[in-house]
Tab-separated table of C-alpha atoms and ligand atoms in Angstrom:
chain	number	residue	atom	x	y	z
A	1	UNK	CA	46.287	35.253	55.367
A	2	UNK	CA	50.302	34.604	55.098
A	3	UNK	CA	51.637	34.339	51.678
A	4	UNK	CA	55.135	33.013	51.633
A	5	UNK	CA	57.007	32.331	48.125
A	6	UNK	CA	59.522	29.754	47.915
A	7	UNK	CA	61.832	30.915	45.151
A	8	UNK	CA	65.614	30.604	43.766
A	9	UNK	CA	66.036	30.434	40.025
A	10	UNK	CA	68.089	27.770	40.227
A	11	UNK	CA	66.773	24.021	39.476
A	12	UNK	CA	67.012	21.250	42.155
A	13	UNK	CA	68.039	23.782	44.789
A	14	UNK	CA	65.241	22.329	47.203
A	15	UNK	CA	61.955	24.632	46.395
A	16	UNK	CA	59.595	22.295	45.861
A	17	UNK	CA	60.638	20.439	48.722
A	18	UNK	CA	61.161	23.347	51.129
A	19	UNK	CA	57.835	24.651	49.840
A	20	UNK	CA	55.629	21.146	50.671
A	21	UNK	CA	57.621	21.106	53.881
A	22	UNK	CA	56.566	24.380	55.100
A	23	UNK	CA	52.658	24.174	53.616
A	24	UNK	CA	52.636	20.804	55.476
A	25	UNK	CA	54.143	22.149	58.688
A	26	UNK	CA	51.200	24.963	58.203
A	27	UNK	CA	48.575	22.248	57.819
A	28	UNK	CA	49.872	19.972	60.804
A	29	UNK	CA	49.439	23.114	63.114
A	30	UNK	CA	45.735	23.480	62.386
A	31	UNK	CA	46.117	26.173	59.915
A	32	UNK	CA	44.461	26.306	56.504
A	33	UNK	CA	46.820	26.198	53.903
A	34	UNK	CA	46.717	26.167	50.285
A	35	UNK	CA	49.838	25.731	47.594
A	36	UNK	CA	49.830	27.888	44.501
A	37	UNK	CA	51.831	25.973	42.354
A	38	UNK	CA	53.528	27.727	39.553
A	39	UNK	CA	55.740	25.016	38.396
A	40	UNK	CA	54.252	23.634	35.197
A	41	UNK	CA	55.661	20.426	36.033
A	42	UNK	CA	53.184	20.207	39.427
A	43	UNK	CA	55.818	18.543	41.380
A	44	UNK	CA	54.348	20.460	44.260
A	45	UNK	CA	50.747	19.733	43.366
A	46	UNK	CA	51.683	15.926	43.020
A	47	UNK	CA	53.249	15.087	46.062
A	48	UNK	CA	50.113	16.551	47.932
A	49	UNK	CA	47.778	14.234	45.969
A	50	UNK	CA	49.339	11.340	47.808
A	51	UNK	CA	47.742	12.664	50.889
A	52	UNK	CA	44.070	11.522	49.450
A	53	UNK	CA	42.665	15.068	50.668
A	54	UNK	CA	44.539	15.070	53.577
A	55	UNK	CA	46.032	18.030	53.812
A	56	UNK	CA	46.929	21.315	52.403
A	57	UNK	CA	44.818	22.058	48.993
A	58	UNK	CA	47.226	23.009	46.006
A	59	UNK	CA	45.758	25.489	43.374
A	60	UNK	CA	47.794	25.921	40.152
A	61	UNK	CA	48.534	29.060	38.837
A	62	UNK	CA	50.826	31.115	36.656
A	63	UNK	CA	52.746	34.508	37.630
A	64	UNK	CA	50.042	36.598	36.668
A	65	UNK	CA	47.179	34.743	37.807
A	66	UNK	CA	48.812	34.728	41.442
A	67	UNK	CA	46.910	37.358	42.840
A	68	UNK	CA	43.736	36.220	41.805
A	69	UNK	CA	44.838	32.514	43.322
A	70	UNK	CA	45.732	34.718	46.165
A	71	UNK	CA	42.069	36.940	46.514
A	72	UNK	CA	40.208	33.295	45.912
A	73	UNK	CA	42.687	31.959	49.089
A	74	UNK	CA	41.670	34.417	51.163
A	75	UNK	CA	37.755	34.162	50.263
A	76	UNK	CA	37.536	30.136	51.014
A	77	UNK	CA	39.112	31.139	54.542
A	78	UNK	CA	43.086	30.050	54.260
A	79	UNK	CA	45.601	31.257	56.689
A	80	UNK	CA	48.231	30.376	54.689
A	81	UNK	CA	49.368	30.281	51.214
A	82	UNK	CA	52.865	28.925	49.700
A	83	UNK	CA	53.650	29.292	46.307
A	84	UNK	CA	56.463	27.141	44.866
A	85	UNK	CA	58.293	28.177	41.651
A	86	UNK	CA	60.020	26.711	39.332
A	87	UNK	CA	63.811	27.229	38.093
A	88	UNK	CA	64.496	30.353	35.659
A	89	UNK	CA	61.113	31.610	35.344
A	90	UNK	CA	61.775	34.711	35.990
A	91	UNK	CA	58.614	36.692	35.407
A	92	UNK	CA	56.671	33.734	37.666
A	93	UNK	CA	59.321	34.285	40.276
A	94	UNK	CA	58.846	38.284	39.947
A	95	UNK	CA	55.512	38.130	40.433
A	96	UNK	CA	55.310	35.608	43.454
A	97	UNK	CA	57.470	37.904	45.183
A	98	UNK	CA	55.402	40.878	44.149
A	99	UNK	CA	52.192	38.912	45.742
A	100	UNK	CA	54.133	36.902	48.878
A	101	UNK	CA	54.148	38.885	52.333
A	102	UNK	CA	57.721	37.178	52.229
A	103	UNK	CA	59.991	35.263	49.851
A	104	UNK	CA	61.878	32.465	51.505
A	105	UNK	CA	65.222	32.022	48.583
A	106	UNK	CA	66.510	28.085	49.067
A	107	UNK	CA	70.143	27.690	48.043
A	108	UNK	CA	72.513	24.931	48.440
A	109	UNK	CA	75.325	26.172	49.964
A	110	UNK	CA	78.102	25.540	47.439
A	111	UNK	CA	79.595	28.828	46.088
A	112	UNK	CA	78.465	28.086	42.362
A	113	UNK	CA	74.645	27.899	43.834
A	114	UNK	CA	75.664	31.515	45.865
A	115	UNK	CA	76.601	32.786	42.805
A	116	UNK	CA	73.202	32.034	40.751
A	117	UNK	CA	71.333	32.895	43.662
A	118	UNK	CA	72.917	36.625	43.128
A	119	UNK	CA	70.307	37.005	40.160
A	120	UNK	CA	67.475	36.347	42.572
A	121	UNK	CA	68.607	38.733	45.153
A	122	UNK	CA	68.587	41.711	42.808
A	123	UNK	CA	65.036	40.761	41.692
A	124	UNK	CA	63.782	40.812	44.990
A	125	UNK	CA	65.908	44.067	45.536
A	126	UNK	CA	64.352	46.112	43.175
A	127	UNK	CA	60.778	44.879	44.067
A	128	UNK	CA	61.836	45.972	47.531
A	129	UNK	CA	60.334	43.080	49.531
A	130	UNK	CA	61.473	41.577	52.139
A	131	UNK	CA	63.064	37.703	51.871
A	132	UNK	CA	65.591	35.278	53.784
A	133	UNK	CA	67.466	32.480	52.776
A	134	UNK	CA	67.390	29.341	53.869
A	135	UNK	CA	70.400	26.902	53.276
A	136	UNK	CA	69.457	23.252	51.915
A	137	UNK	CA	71.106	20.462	51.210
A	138	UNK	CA	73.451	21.170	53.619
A	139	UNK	CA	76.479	18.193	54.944
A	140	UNK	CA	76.037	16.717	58.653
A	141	UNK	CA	78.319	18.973	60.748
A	142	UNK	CA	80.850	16.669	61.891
A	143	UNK	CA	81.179	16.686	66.079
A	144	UNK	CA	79.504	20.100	65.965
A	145	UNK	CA	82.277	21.769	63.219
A	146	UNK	CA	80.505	22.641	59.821
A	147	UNK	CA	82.816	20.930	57.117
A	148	UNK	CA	84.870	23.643	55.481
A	149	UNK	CA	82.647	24.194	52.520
A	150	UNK	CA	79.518	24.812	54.455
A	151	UNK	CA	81.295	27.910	56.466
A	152	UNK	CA	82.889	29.243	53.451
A	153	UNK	CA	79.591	29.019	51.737
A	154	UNK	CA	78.060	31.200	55.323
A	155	UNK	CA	80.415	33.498	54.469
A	156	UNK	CA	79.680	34.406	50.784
A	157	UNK	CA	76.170	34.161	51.732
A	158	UNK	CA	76.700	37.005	54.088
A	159	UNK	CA	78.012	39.522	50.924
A	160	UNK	CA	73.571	39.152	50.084
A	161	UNK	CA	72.968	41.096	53.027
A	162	UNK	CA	69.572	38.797	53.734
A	163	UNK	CA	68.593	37.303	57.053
A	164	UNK	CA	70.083	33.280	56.925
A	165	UNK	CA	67.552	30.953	58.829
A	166	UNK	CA	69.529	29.889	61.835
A	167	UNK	CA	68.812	26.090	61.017
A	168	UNK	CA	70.500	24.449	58.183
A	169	UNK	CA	68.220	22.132	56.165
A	170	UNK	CA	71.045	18.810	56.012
A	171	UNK	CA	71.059	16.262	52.965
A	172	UNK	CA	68.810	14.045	53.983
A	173	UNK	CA	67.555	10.428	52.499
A	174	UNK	CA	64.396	11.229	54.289
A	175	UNK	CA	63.053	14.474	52.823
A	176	UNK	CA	62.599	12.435	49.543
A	177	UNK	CA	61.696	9.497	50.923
A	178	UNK	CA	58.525	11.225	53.010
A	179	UNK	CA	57.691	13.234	50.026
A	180	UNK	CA	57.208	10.129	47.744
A	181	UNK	CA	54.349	9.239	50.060
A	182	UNK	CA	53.108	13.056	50.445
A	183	UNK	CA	54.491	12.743	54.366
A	184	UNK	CA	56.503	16.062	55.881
A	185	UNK	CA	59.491	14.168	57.844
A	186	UNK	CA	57.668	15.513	60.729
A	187	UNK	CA	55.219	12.785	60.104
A	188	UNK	CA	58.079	9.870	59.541
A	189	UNK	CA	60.371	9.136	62.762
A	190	UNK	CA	63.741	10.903	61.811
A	191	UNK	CA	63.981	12.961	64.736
A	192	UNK	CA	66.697	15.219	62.996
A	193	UNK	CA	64.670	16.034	60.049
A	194	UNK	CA	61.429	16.769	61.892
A	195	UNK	CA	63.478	19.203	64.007
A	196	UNK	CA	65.149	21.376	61.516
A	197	UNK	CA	61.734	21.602	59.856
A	198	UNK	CA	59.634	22.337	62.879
A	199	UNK	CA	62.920	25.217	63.269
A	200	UNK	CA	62.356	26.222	60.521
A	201	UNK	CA	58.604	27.189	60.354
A	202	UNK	CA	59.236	28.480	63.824
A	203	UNK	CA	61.520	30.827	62.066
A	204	UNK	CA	59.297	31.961	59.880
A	205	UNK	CA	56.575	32.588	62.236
A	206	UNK	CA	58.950	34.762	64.461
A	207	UNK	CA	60.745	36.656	61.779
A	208	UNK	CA	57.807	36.998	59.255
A	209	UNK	CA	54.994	37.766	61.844
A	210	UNK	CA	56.284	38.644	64.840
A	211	UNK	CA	54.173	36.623	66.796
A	212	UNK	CA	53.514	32.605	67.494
A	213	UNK	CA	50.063	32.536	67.331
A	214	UNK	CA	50.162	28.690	66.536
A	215	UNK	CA	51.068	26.044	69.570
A	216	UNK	CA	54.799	25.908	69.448
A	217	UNK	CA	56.381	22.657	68.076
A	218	UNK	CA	57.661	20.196	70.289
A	219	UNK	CA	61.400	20.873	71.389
A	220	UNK	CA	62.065	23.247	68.492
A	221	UNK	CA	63.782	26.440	67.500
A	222	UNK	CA	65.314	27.539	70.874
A	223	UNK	CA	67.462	24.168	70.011
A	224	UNK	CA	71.067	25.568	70.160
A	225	UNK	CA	71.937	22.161	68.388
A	226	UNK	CA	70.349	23.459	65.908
A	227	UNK	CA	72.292	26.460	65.173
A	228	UNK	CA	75.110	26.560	62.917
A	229	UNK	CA	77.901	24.674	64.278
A	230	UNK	CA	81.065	27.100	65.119
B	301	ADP	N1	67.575	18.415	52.193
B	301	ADP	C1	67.574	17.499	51.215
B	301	ADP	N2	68.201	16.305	51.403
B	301	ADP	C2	68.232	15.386	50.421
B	301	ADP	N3	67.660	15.529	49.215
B	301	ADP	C3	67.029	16.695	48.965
B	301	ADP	C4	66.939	17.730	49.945
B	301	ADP	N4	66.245	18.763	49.394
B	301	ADP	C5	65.917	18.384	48.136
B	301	ADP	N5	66.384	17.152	47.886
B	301	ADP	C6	66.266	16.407	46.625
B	301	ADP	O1	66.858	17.191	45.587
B	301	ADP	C7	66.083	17.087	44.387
B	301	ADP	C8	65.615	18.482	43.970
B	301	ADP	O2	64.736	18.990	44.957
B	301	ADP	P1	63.432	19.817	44.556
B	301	ADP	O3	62.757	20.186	45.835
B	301	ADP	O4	62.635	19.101	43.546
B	301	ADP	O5	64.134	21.097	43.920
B	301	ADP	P2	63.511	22.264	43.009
B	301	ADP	O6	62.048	22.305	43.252
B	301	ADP	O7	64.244	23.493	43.451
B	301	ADP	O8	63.858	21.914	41.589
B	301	ADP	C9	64.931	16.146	44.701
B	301	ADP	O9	65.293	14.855	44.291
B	301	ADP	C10	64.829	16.217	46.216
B	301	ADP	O10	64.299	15.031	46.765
B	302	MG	MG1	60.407	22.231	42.055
């Protein structure tokens, strides 16, 4: 089984919905997937009830009963288990990346949101596991140039010395929209928001695994439109 944490310590940054995205992306691609969800306000474990059953399972848990949520996961026969967090709980954050095979850190790529996310990096520094970032919340690229703020906010990220997923998450109506009916945007018909999702679970396949052992997504990842505009 997979264990991926979806962490920053920073409220609103995008975890919950990063984290349903990439459980749901799981479950759409035949895998069995189950959310631990840490966040005492179940935000994570709510949205999924909309699905009536349909979809991945969500368990919750605190920090320290993670591993335990995590031996139970892999005794019922789940491939893949996301754990969401919630903001400034730094023990629960601590020990999801203790328990996660890799932590994906969501950030919104302003340089105040960098600078919080500096906190998180040197937790999962001195557990010495590995993580990458991936950018939310980004603006729409204008004819293929990133607007100013989004390239300075590359930059700074760079100074973390963590892999960047190559695909931008964009601000998007639709990511809340799909959630408030439990959908992934790769079930609603906004082509732009199913791709960067299906990029970026093919992302994690590739870097976290090393192998696809799913069917690949339809027209995703090798996108270069996907890429960070120059
Ligand atoms: N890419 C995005 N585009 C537009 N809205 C987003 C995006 N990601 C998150 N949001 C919105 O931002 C708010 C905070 O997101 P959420 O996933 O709940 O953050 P967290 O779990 O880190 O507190 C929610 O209203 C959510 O719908
Ligand atoms: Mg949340």
């Amino acid at each position: 089984m997979r264990t991926i944490a979806v962490i920053a310590l920073k409220g609103g940054s995008g975890k919950t919905t990063v984290a349903t995205h990439i459980a749901l992306a799981a479950h759409l691609r035949g895998l069995k997937t189950v959310v631990a969800d840490t966040d005492p306000q179940r935000s994570a474990t709510e949205v999924l009830r909309a699905r009536d059953g349909l979809g991945p399972t969500s368990v919750g848990a605190i920090g320290s009963s993670l591993f335990a949520a995590q031996i139970a996961a892999v005794g019922s026969g789940m491939d893949t288990m996301v754990i969401d967090t919630a903001a400034g709980a730094v023990e629960d954050v601590a020990q999801a990346i203790v328990v996660a095979d890799y932590s994906l850190l969501v950030v919104r790529p302003t340089l105040m949101d960098i600078a919080a996310a500096v906190r998180t990096v040197d937790i999962i520094r001195r557990l010495r596991k590995p993580a990458m970032i991936v950018v939310n919340q980004a603006p729409t690229a204008r004819d293929g140039v990133e607007p100013p703020s989004v390239k300075r906010a590359l930059r700074a990220l760079e100074v973390m010395r963590l892999p960047v997923v190559p695909t931008l998450l964009r601000s998007r109506a639709i990511y809340q929209s799909a959630l408030e009916t439990g959908k992934s945007v790769e079930e609603c018909y906004d082509v732009n928001a199913a791709r960067e999702i299906a990029a970026l679970w093919t992302f994690i396949e590739r870097f976290t695994f090393g192998k696809r052992d799913t069917p690949p997504p339809p027209d995703a990842a090798e996108d270069e439109d996907l890429k960070f505009a120059p």
